[in-house]
mmCIF file of C-alpha atoms in Angstrom:
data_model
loop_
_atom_site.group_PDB
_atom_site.id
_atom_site.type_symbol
_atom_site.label_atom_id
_atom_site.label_comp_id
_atom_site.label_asym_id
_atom_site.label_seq_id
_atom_site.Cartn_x
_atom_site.Cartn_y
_atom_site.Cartn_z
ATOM 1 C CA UNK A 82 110.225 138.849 92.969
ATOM 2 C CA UNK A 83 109.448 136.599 95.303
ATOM 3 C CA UNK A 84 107.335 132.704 95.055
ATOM 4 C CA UNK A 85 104.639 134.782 96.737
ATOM 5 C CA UNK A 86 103.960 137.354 94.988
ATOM 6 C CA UNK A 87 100.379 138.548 94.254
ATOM 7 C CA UNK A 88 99.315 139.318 91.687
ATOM 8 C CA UNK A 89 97.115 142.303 90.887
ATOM 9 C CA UNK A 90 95.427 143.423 87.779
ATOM 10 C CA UNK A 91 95.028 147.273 88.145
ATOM 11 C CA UNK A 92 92.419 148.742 85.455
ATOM 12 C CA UNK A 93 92.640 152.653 85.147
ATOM 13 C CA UNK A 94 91.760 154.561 82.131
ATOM 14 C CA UNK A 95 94.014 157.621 82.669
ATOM 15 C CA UNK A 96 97.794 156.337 82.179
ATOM 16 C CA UNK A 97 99.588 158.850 84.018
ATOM 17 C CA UNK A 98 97.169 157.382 87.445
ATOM 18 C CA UNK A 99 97.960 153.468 86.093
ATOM 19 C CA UNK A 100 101.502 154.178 85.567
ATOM 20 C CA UNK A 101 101.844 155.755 89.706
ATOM 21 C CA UNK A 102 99.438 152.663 90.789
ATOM 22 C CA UNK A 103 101.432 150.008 88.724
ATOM 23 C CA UNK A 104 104.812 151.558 90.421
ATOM 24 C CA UNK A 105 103.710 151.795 93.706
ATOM 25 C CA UNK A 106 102.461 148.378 93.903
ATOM 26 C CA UNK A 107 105.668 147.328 92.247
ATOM 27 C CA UNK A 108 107.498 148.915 94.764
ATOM 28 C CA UNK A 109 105.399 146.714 97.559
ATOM 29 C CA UNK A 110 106.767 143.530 95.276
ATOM 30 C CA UNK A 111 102.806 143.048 93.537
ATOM 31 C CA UNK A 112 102.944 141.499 90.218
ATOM 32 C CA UNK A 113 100.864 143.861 88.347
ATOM 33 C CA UNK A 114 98.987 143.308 85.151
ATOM 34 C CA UNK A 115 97.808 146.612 83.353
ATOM 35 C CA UNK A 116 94.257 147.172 81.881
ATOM 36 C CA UNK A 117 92.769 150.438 80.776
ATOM 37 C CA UNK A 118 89.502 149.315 80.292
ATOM 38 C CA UNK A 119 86.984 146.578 81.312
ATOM 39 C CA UNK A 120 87.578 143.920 78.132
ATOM 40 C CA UNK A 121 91.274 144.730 78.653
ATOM 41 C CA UNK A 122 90.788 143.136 82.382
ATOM 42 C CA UNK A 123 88.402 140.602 81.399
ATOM 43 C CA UNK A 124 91.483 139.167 79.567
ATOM 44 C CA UNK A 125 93.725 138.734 82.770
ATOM 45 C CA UNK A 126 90.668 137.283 84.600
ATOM 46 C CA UNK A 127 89.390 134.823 81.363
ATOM 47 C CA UNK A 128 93.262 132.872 81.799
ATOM 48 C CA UNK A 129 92.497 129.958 84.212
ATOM 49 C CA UNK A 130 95.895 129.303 84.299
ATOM 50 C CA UNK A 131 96.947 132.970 85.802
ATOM 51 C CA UNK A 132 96.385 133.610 89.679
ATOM 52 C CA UNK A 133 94.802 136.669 90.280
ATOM 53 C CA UNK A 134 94.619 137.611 93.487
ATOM 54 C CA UNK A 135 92.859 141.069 93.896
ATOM 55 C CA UNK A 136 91.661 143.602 91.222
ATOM 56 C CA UNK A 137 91.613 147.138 91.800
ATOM 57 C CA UNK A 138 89.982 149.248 88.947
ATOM 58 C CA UNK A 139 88.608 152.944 88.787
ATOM 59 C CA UNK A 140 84.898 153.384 88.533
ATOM 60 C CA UNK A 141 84.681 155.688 85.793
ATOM 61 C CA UNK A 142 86.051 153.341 83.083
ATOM 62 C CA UNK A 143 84.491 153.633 79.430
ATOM 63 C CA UNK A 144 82.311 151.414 78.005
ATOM 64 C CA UNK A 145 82.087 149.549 80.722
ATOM 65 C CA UNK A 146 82.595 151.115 84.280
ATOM 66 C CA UNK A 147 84.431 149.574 87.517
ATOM 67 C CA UNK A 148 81.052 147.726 88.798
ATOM 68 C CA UNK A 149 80.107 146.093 85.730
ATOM 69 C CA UNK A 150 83.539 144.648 85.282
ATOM 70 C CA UNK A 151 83.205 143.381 88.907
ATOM 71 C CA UNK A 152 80.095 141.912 88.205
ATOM 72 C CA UNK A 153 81.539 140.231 84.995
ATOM 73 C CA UNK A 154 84.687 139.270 87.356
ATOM 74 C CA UNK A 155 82.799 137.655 89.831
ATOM 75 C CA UNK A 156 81.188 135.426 87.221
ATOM 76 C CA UNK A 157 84.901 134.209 86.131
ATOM 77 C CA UNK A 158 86.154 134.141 89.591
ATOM 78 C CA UNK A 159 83.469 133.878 92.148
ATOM 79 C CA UNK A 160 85.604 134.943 95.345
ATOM 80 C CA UNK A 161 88.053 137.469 93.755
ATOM 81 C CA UNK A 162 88.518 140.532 96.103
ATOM 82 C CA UNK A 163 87.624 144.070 94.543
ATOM 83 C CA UNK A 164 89.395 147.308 95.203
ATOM 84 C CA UNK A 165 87.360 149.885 93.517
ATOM 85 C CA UNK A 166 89.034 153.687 93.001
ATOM 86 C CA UNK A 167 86.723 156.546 92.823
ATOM 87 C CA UNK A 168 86.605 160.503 93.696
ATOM 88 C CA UNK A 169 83.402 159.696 95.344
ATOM 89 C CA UNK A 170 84.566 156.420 97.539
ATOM 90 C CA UNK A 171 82.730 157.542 100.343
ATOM 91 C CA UNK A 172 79.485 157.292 98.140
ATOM 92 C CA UNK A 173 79.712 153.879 96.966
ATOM 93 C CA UNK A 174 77.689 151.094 97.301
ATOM 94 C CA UNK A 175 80.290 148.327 97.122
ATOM 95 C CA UNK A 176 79.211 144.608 97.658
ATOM 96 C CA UNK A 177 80.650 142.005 99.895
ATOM 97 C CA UNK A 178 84.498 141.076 99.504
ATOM 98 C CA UNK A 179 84.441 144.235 97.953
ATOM 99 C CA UNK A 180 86.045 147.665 99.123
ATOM 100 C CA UNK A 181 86.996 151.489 98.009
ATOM 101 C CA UNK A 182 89.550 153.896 97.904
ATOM 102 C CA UNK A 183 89.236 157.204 97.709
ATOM 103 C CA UNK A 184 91.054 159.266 95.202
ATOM 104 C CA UNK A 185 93.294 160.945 95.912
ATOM 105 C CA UNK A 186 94.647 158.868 97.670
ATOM 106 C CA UNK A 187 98.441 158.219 99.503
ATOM 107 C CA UNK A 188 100.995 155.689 98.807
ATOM 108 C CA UNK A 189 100.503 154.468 102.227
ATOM 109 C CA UNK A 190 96.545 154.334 102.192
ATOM 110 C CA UNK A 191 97.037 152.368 99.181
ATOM 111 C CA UNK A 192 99.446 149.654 100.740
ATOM 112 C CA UNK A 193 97.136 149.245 103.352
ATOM 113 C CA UNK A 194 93.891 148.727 101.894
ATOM 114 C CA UNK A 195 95.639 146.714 99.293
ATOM 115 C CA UNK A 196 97.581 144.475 102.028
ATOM 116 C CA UNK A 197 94.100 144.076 104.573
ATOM 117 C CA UNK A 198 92.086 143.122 101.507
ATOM 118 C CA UNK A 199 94.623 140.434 101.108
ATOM 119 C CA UNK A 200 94.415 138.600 104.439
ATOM 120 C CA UNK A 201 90.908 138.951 104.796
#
């Protein structure tokens, strides 16, 4: 692992998807933190001392779903990017610094959005 690594929380309440996230992102040299739900996240994002420096989290989350823990992120982190996962990407409503990926959705699609959310 390298001095640069990112590091990305990845909250997914289905552990078969988190586990295929967590090891592609692995694979791309990410430090990846695992959540499967919104207070599990909230966690990660509560440590000052932790850099985070994306979050991507599925919509559908229970309890509390992908845009409330955004909102709740935002409020710890003001300027942390959001990579929200849904079946229904194309219908979401996602605010600035902000993006989607559909599901399914490729290893490389993944890298990419992950990698241009990252520079921007």
């Amino acid at each position: 692992m390298s001095d640069t690594a990112k590091t990305i929380p990845v909250v997914e309440d289905d552990a078969i998807v988190r586990m295929l996230i967590v090891d592609v992102l692995e694979e791309f040299e990410f430090e990846v933190l695992e959540a499967e739900d919104g207070p599990g996240a909230l966690k990660f994002l509560e440590d000052a001392a932790k850099t985070i420096d994306l979050m991507m989290t599925d919509m559908g989350l229970p309890g509390m779903d992908g845009k409330e823990l955004a909102q709740k992120a935002r409020v710890l982190r003001p300027v942390l990017p959001v990579l929200f996962a849904s079946g229904y990407a194309e219908a979401l409503d996602v605010p600035a610094g902000m993006s989607s990926i559909g599901k399914p959705f490729s290893i490389d699609q993944l890298r990419d959005k992950v990698k241009s959310m990252l520079v921007a």
